[in-house]
Amino acid sequence: MKIGVLALQGDFAEHIAMLKRLNVEAFEVRLPEHLNGLDGLIIPGGESTTIGKLAVAYNLMEPLKLFGQSHAIWGTCAGAIFISKDIGRDQPLLELMDIKVQRNAFGRQIDSFETDLDIPELKQATGSDRPYHAVFIRAPIIESVSGDAKILASVPDGRIVAAQQGHLLATSFHPELTDDTRFHEYFLTLVD
Amino acid sequence: MEVKTGTWTEKKGLAQMLKGGVIMDVVTPEHAKIAEDAGACAVMALERVPADIRATGGVARMSDPELILKIMDTVSIPVMAKCRIGHFVEAQILEALGVDYIDESEVLTPADEANHILKHNFKVPFVCGCRNLGEALRRVGEGAAMIRTKGEAGTGDVVEAVRHARTVLGDIRKLTTMADEELMRYSKEIGAPYELVKETKELGRMPVVNFAAGGVATPADAALMMQLGVDGVFVGSGIFKSGDPARRAAAIVKAVTHYQDASILAEVSRNLGEPMVGRNVSQMPEAEKIAGRGW
């Protein structure tokens, strides 16, 4: 299995390290031709405006949209923004998932937080009952899901922080900043 | 449900999100917008870029909170701001404003000639400058969640940035070949906390994100620093002291992403207009150099 990590900007090296821990071949993707031969793609955390501009500048928008039609893609934080249909402001989006996202929804850096989440699908897929410890950094929320998209996880006040639509996955938080590989394992189950 | 804020993971984590990116000095909301539109991953809000601090002289202090707030209102990307070395009240003020990162910076006039801020006392993360591994790990020991090599700010001369990056990264390479029983002596020699020296050896890299700064003026300079092995680049005077800031800023962003692709570097380096004039560091009197500030 070959998994790409979009390496335009952000914490792509952390995702690659997680994939290597799971003995998965991982590749940096900066140009359209780097998508060739990949079975899935992770879009890392970073600045969504920076990632979007660089994707446009290097003609990655259409190839990424096409890739997402038939391959698993997982966006974390900035990646969740980039993969969404609507963020209520003008910036480049892949519009692959039927989710509406709000950037920096919890506030500035001093409001960034860590907490435990209960994610039934994750427990089921990995056979582990431990709560999932999630790291949120200037995080977005998923305001709403529509179409085939379903909610995977919410914080206790009901705000949605993870969603899935078939082979597409979006998380507001950063599994790549933890020692817990379960979310990466879960993503790999979506890869054909 | 327990919610924790201001943790070490949170502080280090924001810097991890900035990796592979360019943090740009801006002195007005208009500059901040240009930087964001060019693809900056964060901006550093300040009243004068380092080149102007050098030219004007006098005491350089934390910027007017009004300016910082206006810049925070203008852009959606993280906003950093500088306080003087050791000036923990300026840092308290910046934290109260809600800036995303504080740079305890040698570019401003130091407020304490012996001590840096105890950065663990804050919820907001800090970045600090360094010239070698010992200085870097002392800052991390005080709570800096991100490090930048100092270079020589406001010169447009990359030579000091290269010297400091080569020193820090070379120190780490040496450390990785040392026997475990040599680490205490090495910690003593470089004046760094033993536990952090040990952690650096185990990781084979700086325990926090490490950017380059101080003298980067062109896409080639930025890619040079990336190829040397830093995680990203700060650009201060190099953008807004050049002929076409928007174009140069966008080119430097692209150069940091595609730092290993010489044909892309050639393409983005074309027609950028006048670079900042710059000052040759080797001909600069010692007293004018600011990298030596910090202890």
Short mmCIF file of C-alpha atoms in Angstrom, two decimals:
data_model
loop_
_atom_site.label_atom_id
_atom_site.label_comp_id
_atom_site.label_asym_id
_atom_site.label_seq_id
_atom_site.Cartn_x
_atom_site.Cartn_y
_atom_site.Cartn_z
CA MET A 1 0.00 0.00 0.00
CA LYS A 2 1.37 3.41 -0.99
CA ILE A 3 0.08 6.49 0.79
CA GLY A 4 0.92 10.04 -0.25
CA VAL A 5 1.05 13.01 2.09
CA LEU A 6 0.46 16.43 0.56
CA ALA A 7 3.75 18.20 1.32
CA LEU A 8 3.06 21.77 0.22
CA GLN A 9 3.26 23.11 3.79
CA GLY A 10 2.50 21.91 7.31
CA ASP A 11 3.23 18.85 9.42
CA PHE A 12 3.50 16.31 6.61
CA ALA A 13 6.64 14.77 8.15
CA GLU A 14 4.65 13.83 11.28
CA HIS A 15 2.07 11.96 9.16
CA ILE A 16 4.83 10.18 7.25
CA ALA A 17 6.42 9.11 10.55
CA MET A 18 3.06 7.68 11.72
CA LEU A 19 2.61 5.77 8.45
CA LYS A 20 6.13 4.36 8.70
CA ARG A 21 5.39 3.17 12.24
CA LEU A 22 2.55 1.20 10.66
CA ASN A 23 4.94 -0.19 8.03
CA VAL A 24 3.20 1.68 5.22
CA GLU A 25 5.17 3.21 2.37
CA ALA A 26 4.69 6.98 2.45
CA PHE A 27 5.51 9.60 -0.17
CA GLU A 28 5.60 13.39 -0.26
CA VAL A 29 3.28 14.95 -2.84
CA ARG A 30 4.15 18.42 -4.17
CA LEU A 31 3.29 18.16 -7.88
CA PRO A 32 0.48 16.40 -9.82
CA GLU A 33 2.73 13.61 -11.09
CA HIS A 34 3.53 12.61 -7.50
CA LEU A 35 -0.03 11.22 -7.22
CA ASN A 36 0.71 8.47 -9.73
CA GLY A 37 0.58 4.99 -8.22
CA LEU A 38 -0.72 6.10 -4.83
CA ASP A 39 -3.54 4.25 -3.06
CA GLY A 40 -4.54 7.07 -0.70
CA LEU A 41 -3.62 10.57 0.39
CA ILE A 42 -3.37 12.49 3.65
CA ILE A 43 -3.67 16.28 3.66
CA PRO A 44 -1.83 17.43 6.79
CA GLY A 45 -2.27 20.23 9.26
CA GLY A 46 -0.77 23.58 8.35
CA GLU A 47 -2.18 26.84 7.05
CA SER A 48 -5.09 26.12 4.73
CA THR A 49 -4.62 29.43 2.87
CA THR A 50 -0.97 28.58 2.14
CA ILE A 51 -1.76 25.02 1.09
CA GLY A 52 -4.61 26.22 -1.16
CA LYS A 53 -2.51 28.86 -2.91
CA LEU A 54 0.33 26.43 -3.58
CA ALA A 55 -2.12 23.79 -4.85
CA VAL A 56 -3.52 26.31 -7.31
CA ALA A 57 -0.07 27.57 -8.36
CA TYR A 58 1.17 24.05 -9.17
CA ASN A 59 -2.01 22.82 -10.91
CA LEU A 60 -2.92 20.33 -8.21
CA MET A 61 -6.59 21.25 -7.77
CA GLU A 62 -8.08 19.16 -10.59
CA PRO A 63 -5.74 16.16 -10.11
CA LEU A 64 -6.56 16.11 -6.38
CA LYS A 65 -10.33 16.32 -7.05
CA LEU A 66 -10.01 13.48 -9.54
CA PHE A 67 -7.90 11.42 -7.14
CA GLY A 68 -10.54 11.85 -4.45
CA GLN A 69 -13.29 10.42 -6.72
CA SER A 70 -11.75 6.97 -6.49
CA HIS A 71 -9.21 7.03 -3.64
CA ALA A 72 -9.23 7.53 0.10
CA ILE A 73 -8.29 11.01 1.28
CA TRP A 74 -7.99 12.16 4.89
CA GLY A 75 -7.66 15.82 5.83
CA THR A 76 -6.48 16.84 9.31
CA CYS A 77 -7.24 20.42 10.45
CA ALA A 78 -6.09 22.51 7.45
CA GLY A 79 -6.64 19.34 5.40
CA ALA A 80 -10.24 19.10 6.67
CA ILE A 81 -10.79 22.67 5.52
CA PHE A 82 -9.22 21.99 2.13
CA ILE A 83 -11.28 18.86 1.45
CA SER A 84 -14.62 20.54 2.35
CA LYS A 85 -17.32 22.03 0.13
CA ASP A 86 -17.86 25.28 1.94
CA ILE A 87 -16.05 27.39 4.51
CA GLY A 88 -18.03 30.61 4.11
CA ARG A 89 -15.07 32.55 2.71
CA ASP A 90 -13.15 32.76 -0.51
CA GLN A 91 -10.20 30.38 -0.64
CA PRO A 92 -9.33 27.38 -2.83
CA LEU A 93 -11.16 24.17 -1.77
CA LEU A 94 -11.28 20.65 -3.20
CA GLU A 95 -15.06 20.51 -2.50
CA LEU A 96 -14.92 16.73 -2.14
CA MET A 97 -16.81 16.29 1.14
CA ASP A 98 -20.33 17.50 1.87
CA ILE A 99 -19.29 19.32 4.99
CA LYS A 100 -19.37 22.99 5.94
CA VAL A 101 -16.32 24.02 7.94
CA GLN A 102 -15.52 27.08 10.00
CA ARG A 103 -11.85 28.03 10.38
CA ASN A 104 -10.30 28.89 13.76
CA ALA A 105 -13.66 28.12 15.35
CA PHE A 106 -12.39 27.69 18.91
CA GLY A 107 -10.41 30.95 18.95
CA ARG A 108 -6.73 31.80 18.85
CA GLN A 109 -3.74 29.74 19.99
CA ILE A 110 -4.29 30.35 23.73
CA ASP A 111 -7.68 28.62 23.31
CA SER A 112 -6.14 25.56 21.65
CA PHE A 113 -6.80 22.45 23.71
CA GLU A 114 -6.43 18.72 24.25
CA THR A 115 -9.27 16.45 25.32
CA ASP A 116 -10.57 12.88 25.16
CA LEU A 117 -13.17 11.94 22.55
CA ASP A 118 -15.48 8.98 22.30
CA ILE A 119 -15.39 7.70 18.70
CA PRO A 120 -17.49 4.51 18.29
CA GLU A 121 -16.27 3.75 14.74
CA LEU A 122 -12.67 3.94 15.90
CA LYS A 123 -13.33 1.56 18.79
CA GLN A 124 -15.06 -0.84 16.46
CA ALA A 125 -12.38 -0.75 13.78
CA THR A 126 -9.41 -1.11 16.14
CA GLY A 127 -10.98 -3.22 18.87
CA SER A 128 -9.72 -0.81 21.52
CA ASP A 129 -12.00 0.72 24.15
CA ARG A 130 -9.65 3.50 25.20
CA PRO A 131 -10.98 7.03 24.65
CA TYR A 132 -9.24 8.91 21.86
CA HIS A 133 -7.00 11.76 23.07
CA ALA A 134 -7.35 14.57 20.54
CA VAL A 135 -5.10 17.61 20.05
CA PHE A 136 -6.80 20.71 18.64
CA ILE A 137 -4.65 23.63 17.40
CA ARG A 138 -6.40 26.81 16.23
CA ALA A 139 -8.83 24.18 15.08
CA PRO A 140 -11.75 24.37 12.69
CA ILE A 141 -15.14 22.81 13.41
CA ILE A 142 -17.40 21.01 11.01
CA GLU A 143 -20.51 23.21 11.21
CA SER A 144 -22.73 20.75 9.40
CA VAL A 145 -22.69 17.59 7.34
CA SER A 146 -25.01 16.87 4.41
CA GLY A 147 -25.52 14.28 1.68
CA ASP A 148 -23.69 11.04 2.43
CA ALA A 149 -21.36 12.60 4.99
CA LYS A 150 -21.78 11.31 8.54
CA ILE A 151 -20.55 12.53 11.90
CA LEU A 152 -17.72 10.53 13.48
CA ALA A 153 -17.00 12.62 16.57
CA SER A 154 -18.20 15.69 18.43
CA VAL A 155 -17.03 17.58 21.50
CA PRO A 156 -19.49 17.54 24.43
CA ASP A 157 -21.19 20.81 23.43
CA GLY A 158 -22.17 19.11 20.18
CA ARG A 159 -19.74 20.77 17.81
CA ILE A 160 -18.62 18.28 15.15
CA VAL A 161 -14.88 17.56 14.96
CA ALA A 162 -14.68 14.49 12.70
CA ALA A 163 -16.72 13.31 9.71
CA GLN A 164 -16.61 10.62 7.06
CA GLN A 165 -18.10 10.30 3.61
CA GLY A 166 -17.32 6.91 2.09
CA HIS A 167 -13.56 6.84 1.60
CA LEU A 168 -13.13 10.50 2.61
CA LEU A 169 -12.27 11.52 6.15
CA ALA A 170 -11.98 14.89 7.88
CA THR A 171 -10.76 15.61 11.43
CA SER A 172 -10.43 18.99 13.15
CA PHE A 173 -7.73 17.54 15.38
CA HIS A 174 -4.23 16.14 14.85
CA PRO A 175 -3.73 12.37 15.34
CA GLU A 176 -0.24 12.84 13.87
CA LEU A 177 0.82 14.82 16.96
CA THR A 178 0.09 11.92 19.31
CA ASP A 179 1.63 8.49 19.89
CA ASP A 180 -1.71 6.86 19.14
CA THR A 181 -1.78 5.26 15.69
CA ARG A 182 -5.44 4.20 15.81
CA PHE A 183 -6.76 6.99 13.59
CA HIS A 184 -4.14 6.25 10.95
CA GLU A 185 -5.07 2.57 11.18
CA TYR A 186 -8.71 3.53 10.71
CA PHE A 187 -7.87 5.60 7.64
CA LEU A 188 -5.96 2.69 6.14
CA THR A 189 -9.14 0.55 6.36
CA LEU A 190 -10.74 3.02 3.93
CA VAL A 191 -7.97 2.54 1.37
CA ASP A 192 -8.75 -0.04 -1.31
CA MET B 1 -14.47 15.71 30.07
CA GLU B 2 -11.13 17.24 30.96
CA VAL B 3 -9.95 20.03 28.66
CA LYS B 4 -6.31 21.15 28.83
CA THR B 5 -4.99 24.35 27.28
CA GLY B 6 -1.50 25.80 27.03
CA THR B 7 0.15 22.35 27.16
CA TRP B 8 3.60 21.61 25.82
CA THR B 9 1.99 19.58 23.02
CA GLU B 10 -0.18 22.58 22.09
CA LYS B 11 2.74 24.99 22.16
CA LYS B 12 5.08 22.80 20.11
CA GLY B 13 2.19 21.73 17.90
CA LEU B 14 1.42 25.17 16.48
CA ALA B 15 5.06 25.44 15.37
CA GLN B 16 4.70 22.03 13.72
CA MET B 17 1.80 23.45 11.69
CA LEU B 18 4.08 26.26 10.45
CA LYS B 19 6.71 23.86 9.07
CA GLY B 20 7.57 24.14 5.42
CA GLY B 21 6.30 27.69 5.51
CA VAL B 22 7.41 31.31 5.54
CA ILE B 23 6.77 33.70 8.44
CA MET B 24 6.94 37.31 7.28
CA ASP B 25 7.65 40.54 9.18
CA VAL B 26 4.86 43.08 8.62
CA VAL B 27 4.51 46.62 9.96
CA THR B 28 0.99 47.52 8.78
CA PRO B 29 -2.32 45.69 8.20
CA GLU B 30 -1.77 46.26 4.46
CA HIS B 31 1.55 44.44 4.63
CA ALA B 32 -0.12 41.65 6.58
CA LYS B 33 -2.72 41.23 3.83
CA ILE B 34 0.00 41.13 1.16
CA ALA B 35 1.84 38.48 3.18
CA GLU B 36 -1.29 36.36 3.66
CA ASP B 37 -2.18 36.64 -0.04
CA ALA B 38 1.34 35.58 -0.95
CA GLY B 39 0.94 32.39 1.11
CA ALA B 40 2.73 33.25 4.37
CA CYS B 41 1.96 30.64 7.05
CA ALA B 42 2.11 33.36 9.76
CA VAL B 43 3.07 37.00 10.16
CA MET B 44 5.25 38.77 12.70
CA ALA B 45 3.63 42.09 13.67
CA LEU B 46 6.11 44.85 14.46
CA GLU B 47 6.52 48.61 14.19
CA ARG B 48 9.77 48.64 12.24
CA VAL B 49 11.47 45.90 10.26
CA PRO B 50 15.00 45.12 11.50
CA ALA B 51 16.64 47.13 8.67
CA ASP B 52 14.79 50.23 9.91
CA ILE B 53 15.56 49.46 13.56
CA ARG B 54 19.24 49.48 12.55
CA ALA B 55 18.87 52.68 10.55
CA THR B 56 16.89 54.57 13.20
CA GLY B 57 18.82 53.41 16.24
CA GLY B 58 17.48 54.15 19.73
CA VAL B 59 15.72 51.65 21.97
CA ALA B 60 13.57 49.12 20.13
CA ARG B 61 10.60 47.92 22.18
CA MET B 62 7.42 45.83 21.87
CA SER B 63 5.08 47.29 19.22
CA ASP B 64 1.99 49.36 20.03
CA PRO B 65 -0.81 46.90 20.95
CA GLU B 66 -3.13 48.88 18.68
CA LEU B 67 -1.03 47.98 15.66
CA ILE B 68 -0.82 44.32 16.70
CA LEU B 69 -4.60 44.12 17.20
CA LYS B 70 -5.27 45.70 13.80
CA ILE B 71 -3.02 43.14 12.15
CA MET B 72 -4.76 40.33 14.08
CA ASP B 73 -8.09 41.64 12.78
CA THR B 74 -6.84 41.78 9.20
CA VAL B 75 -5.53 38.26 8.63
CA SER B 76 -6.79 34.74 9.39
CA ILE B 77 -3.30 33.20 9.71
CA PRO B 78 -1.39 33.13 13.03
CA VAL B 79 0.04 36.44 14.25
CA MET B 80 3.30 36.57 16.19
CA ALA B 81 4.76 39.59 17.99
CA LYS B 82 8.11 40.41 19.55
CA CYS B 83 9.03 41.30 23.10
CA ARG B 84 12.44 42.28 24.44
CA ILE B 85 14.74 39.61 25.88
CA GLY B 86 13.86 39.23 29.57
CA HIS B 87 10.91 41.65 29.42
CA PHE B 88 8.27 39.38 30.87
CA VAL B 89 5.74 42.18 31.26
CA GLU B 90 5.81 42.92 27.54
CA ALA B 91 5.19 39.18 27.14
CA GLN B 92 2.26 39.32 29.58
CA ILE B 93 0.77 42.15 27.52
CA LEU B 94 1.21 40.23 24.26
CA GLU B 95 -0.41 37.19 25.84
CA ALA B 96 -3.35 39.35 27.00
CA LEU B 97 -3.75 40.63 23.43
CA GLY B 98 -4.12 37.02 22.26
CA VAL B 99 -1.18 36.83 19.88
CA ASP B 100 -0.54 33.27 18.71
CA TYR B 101 3.23 33.21 19.34
CA ILE B 102 5.70 35.51 21.12
CA ASP B 103 9.20 36.02 19.75
CA GLU B 104 11.56 36.89 22.62
CA SER B 105 13.83 38.64 20.18
CA GLU B 106 17.38 39.96 20.04
CA VAL B 107 16.17 42.32 17.30
CA LEU B 108 14.67 44.48 20.07
CA THR B 109 16.87 46.08 22.73
CA PRO B 110 17.37 43.56 25.58
CA ALA B 111 15.66 44.38 28.88
CA ASP B 112 17.72 41.93 30.93
CA GLU B 113 21.38 41.22 30.26
CA ALA B 114 21.50 38.02 32.31
CA ASN B 115 18.13 36.28 32.14
CA HIS B 116 15.58 35.34 29.54
CA ILE B 117 11.86 35.06 30.28
CA LEU B 118 10.71 31.93 32.10
CA LYS B 119 8.46 30.94 29.26
CA HIS B 120 6.90 27.97 31.04
CA ASN B 121 4.91 30.56 33.04
CA PHE B 122 2.85 31.44 29.96
CA LYS B 123 0.03 29.75 28.06
CA VAL B 124 1.07 31.38 24.81
CA PRO B 125 4.03 29.68 23.09
CA PHE B 126 7.40 31.38 22.51
CA VAL B 127 10.02 31.27 19.79
CA CYS B 128 13.62 32.28 20.58
CA GLY B 129 16.80 32.81 18.58
CA CYS B 130 20.00 30.78 18.83
CA ARG B 131 23.47 30.55 17.32
CA ASN B 132 24.39 27.07 18.53
CA LEU B 133 22.84 24.00 20.15
CA GLY B 134 23.67 25.08 23.70
CA GLU B 135 21.85 28.40 23.29
CA ALA B 136 18.91 26.63 21.60
CA LEU B 137 18.50 24.08 24.40
CA ARG B 138 18.83 26.73 27.14
CA ARG B 139 15.89 28.51 25.51
CA VAL B 140 13.91 25.25 25.23
CA GLY B 141 14.75 24.62 28.88
CA GLU B 142 13.14 27.98 29.74
CA GLY B 143 10.07 26.94 27.77
CA ALA B 144 10.60 28.04 24.17
CA ALA B 145 8.41 25.78 22.00
CA MET B 146 10.09 26.82 18.76
CA ILE B 147 13.64 27.87 17.88
CA ARG B 148 15.02 29.96 15.07
CA THR B 149 18.64 30.40 14.19
CA LYS B 150 19.43 34.10 14.54
CA GLY B 151 21.38 35.06 11.47
CA GLU B 152 21.99 38.80 11.37
CA ALA B 153 18.60 40.51 11.09
CA GLY B 154 18.07 43.49 8.82
CA THR B 155 21.15 42.93 6.67
CA GLY B 156 19.87 40.95 3.70
CA ASP B 157 23.15 39.03 4.02
CA VAL B 158 22.48 35.31 4.50
CA VAL B 159 26.00 34.48 5.70
CA GLU B 160 25.19 34.54 9.43
CA ALA B 161 21.98 32.54 8.95
CA VAL B 162 24.09 29.90 7.22
CA ARG B 163 26.74 30.01 9.95
CA HIS B 164 24.17 29.55 12.72
CA ALA B 165 22.18 26.83 10.94
CA ARG B 166 25.38 24.93 10.11
CA THR B 167 26.53 25.26 13.72
CA VAL B 168 23.26 24.08 15.26
CA LEU B 169 22.70 21.24 12.82
CA GLY B 170 26.38 20.28 12.96
CA ASP B 171 26.24 20.23 16.77
CA ILE B 172 23.27 17.85 16.54
CA ARG B 173 25.09 15.59 14.07
CA LYS B 174 28.06 15.42 16.43
CA LEU B 175 25.79 14.71 19.39
CA THR B 176 24.15 11.76 17.66
CA THR B 177 27.54 10.00 17.42
CA MET B 178 28.44 10.50 21.09
CA ALA B 179 28.33 7.69 23.64
CA ASP B 180 25.66 8.09 26.32
CA GLU B 181 28.29 8.50 29.04
CA GLU B 182 29.68 11.54 27.20
CA LEU B 183 26.42 13.48 27.34
CA MET B 184 26.86 14.96 30.82
CA ARG B 185 30.25 16.39 29.94
CA TYR B 186 28.85 17.70 26.65
CA SER B 187 25.88 19.29 28.46
CA LYS B 188 28.35 21.05 30.76
CA GLU B 189 30.48 22.15 27.83
CA ILE B 190 27.61 23.73 25.86
CA GLY B 191 25.71 24.95 28.92
CA ALA B 192 22.54 23.05 28.10
CA PRO B 193 20.15 21.01 30.28
CA TYR B 194 21.23 17.35 30.34
CA GLU B 195 17.72 15.98 29.78
CA LEU B 196 17.32 18.06 26.61
CA VAL B 197 20.75 17.04 25.32
CA LYS B 198 19.74 13.42 25.86
CA GLU B 199 16.39 13.96 24.12
CA THR B 200 18.07 15.68 21.17
CA LYS B 201 20.44 12.75 20.76
CA GLU B 202 17.57 10.26 20.86
CA LEU B 203 15.49 12.23 18.34
CA GLY B 204 18.43 13.05 16.08
CA ARG B 205 16.98 16.53 15.73
CA MET B 206 16.05 19.61 17.74
CA PRO B 207 13.25 18.67 20.18
CA VAL B 208 11.16 21.60 18.87
CA VAL B 209 10.63 23.06 15.40
CA ASN B 210 13.68 24.94 14.13
CA PHE B 211 13.33 27.77 11.57
CA ALA B 212 16.04 29.93 10.01
CA ALA B 213 16.04 33.73 10.26
CA GLY B 214 18.16 36.80 9.81
CA GLY B 215 19.30 37.80 6.33
CA VAL B 216 17.09 35.79 3.98
CA ALA B 217 16.36 38.04 0.96
CA THR B 218 15.78 35.80 -2.07
CA PRO B 219 14.02 32.53 -2.97
CA ALA B 220 17.48 30.99 -3.35
CA ASP B 221 18.43 32.10 0.19
CA ALA B 222 15.26 30.49 1.54
CA ALA B 223 15.84 27.22 -0.35
CA LEU B 224 19.48 27.22 0.81
CA MET B 225 18.36 27.30 4.44
CA MET B 226 15.83 24.52 3.78
CA GLN B 227 18.45 22.34 2.10
CA LEU B 228 20.74 22.89 5.07
CA GLY B 229 18.00 21.25 7.13
CA VAL B 230 15.80 23.84 8.86
CA ASP B 231 12.02 23.37 9.10
CA GLY B 232 10.98 26.74 7.63
CA VAL B 233 12.04 30.35 7.21
CA PHE B 234 11.43 33.75 8.75
CA VAL B 235 11.81 36.66 6.34
CA GLY B 236 12.06 40.10 7.89
CA SER B 237 13.29 43.10 5.95
CA GLY B 238 13.90 41.01 2.82
CA ILE B 239 10.33 41.30 1.56
CA PHE B 240 9.06 44.77 2.37
CA LYS B 241 12.45 46.42 1.73
CA SER B 242 12.46 45.01 -1.82
CA GLY B 243 11.11 46.53 -5.04
CA ASP B 244 8.06 44.25 -5.45
CA PRO B 245 7.09 42.78 -2.05
CA ALA B 246 4.00 40.81 -3.19
CA ARG B 247 5.88 39.08 -5.97
CA ARG B 248 8.99 38.37 -3.90
CA ALA B 249 6.90 37.09 -0.98
CA ALA B 250 5.01 34.62 -3.20
CA ALA B 251 8.28 33.49 -4.78
CA ILE B 252 9.88 32.80 -1.40
CA VAL B 253 6.81 30.77 -0.32
CA LYS B 254 7.13 28.63 -3.45
CA ALA B 255 10.88 28.27 -2.95
CA VAL B 256 10.39 26.90 0.57
CA THR B 257 7.90 24.26 -0.65
CA HIS B 258 9.94 23.26 -3.70
CA TYR B 259 13.35 23.79 -2.09
CA GLN B 260 14.81 20.69 -3.71
CA ASP B 261 13.58 21.42 -7.25
CA ALA B 262 16.11 23.65 -9.03
CA SER B 263 13.95 24.16 -12.12
CA ILE B 264 11.10 25.52 -9.99
CA LEU B 265 13.59 27.67 -8.05
CA ALA B 266 14.86 29.06 -11.36
CA GLU B 267 11.31 29.83 -12.46
CA VAL B 268 10.26 31.60 -9.25
CA SER B 269 13.49 33.62 -9.11
CA ARG B 270 12.79 35.37 -12.43
CA ASN B 271 11.81 39.04 -12.62
CA LEU B 272 11.39 39.73 -8.93
CA GLY B 273 12.53 43.36 -9.17
CA GLU B 274 15.11 44.91 -6.90
CA PRO B 275 16.08 42.90 -3.80
CA MET B 276 16.71 44.81 -0.58
CA VAL B 277 20.01 46.64 -0.83
CA GLY B 278 21.48 44.88 2.17
CA ARG B 279 24.58 45.30 4.28
CA ASN B 280 27.64 43.15 4.13
CA VAL B 281 27.99 41.58 7.59
CA SER B 282 31.75 40.95 7.22
CA GLN B 283 32.31 44.72 6.96
CA MET B 284 30.03 45.58 9.84
CA PRO B 285 31.51 46.80 13.15
CA GLU B 286 31.00 44.24 15.98
CA ALA B 287 29.00 46.77 17.97
CA GLU B 288 26.33 46.91 15.27
CA LYS B 289 25.74 43.16 15.25
CA ILE B 290 22.69 42.00 17.17
CA ALA B 291 23.06 38.20 17.06
CA GLY B 292 25.29 38.36 20.15
CA ARG B 293 22.36 39.49 22.29
CA GLY B 294 21.00 36.55 24.29
CA TRP B 295 22.70 34.56 27.02
#
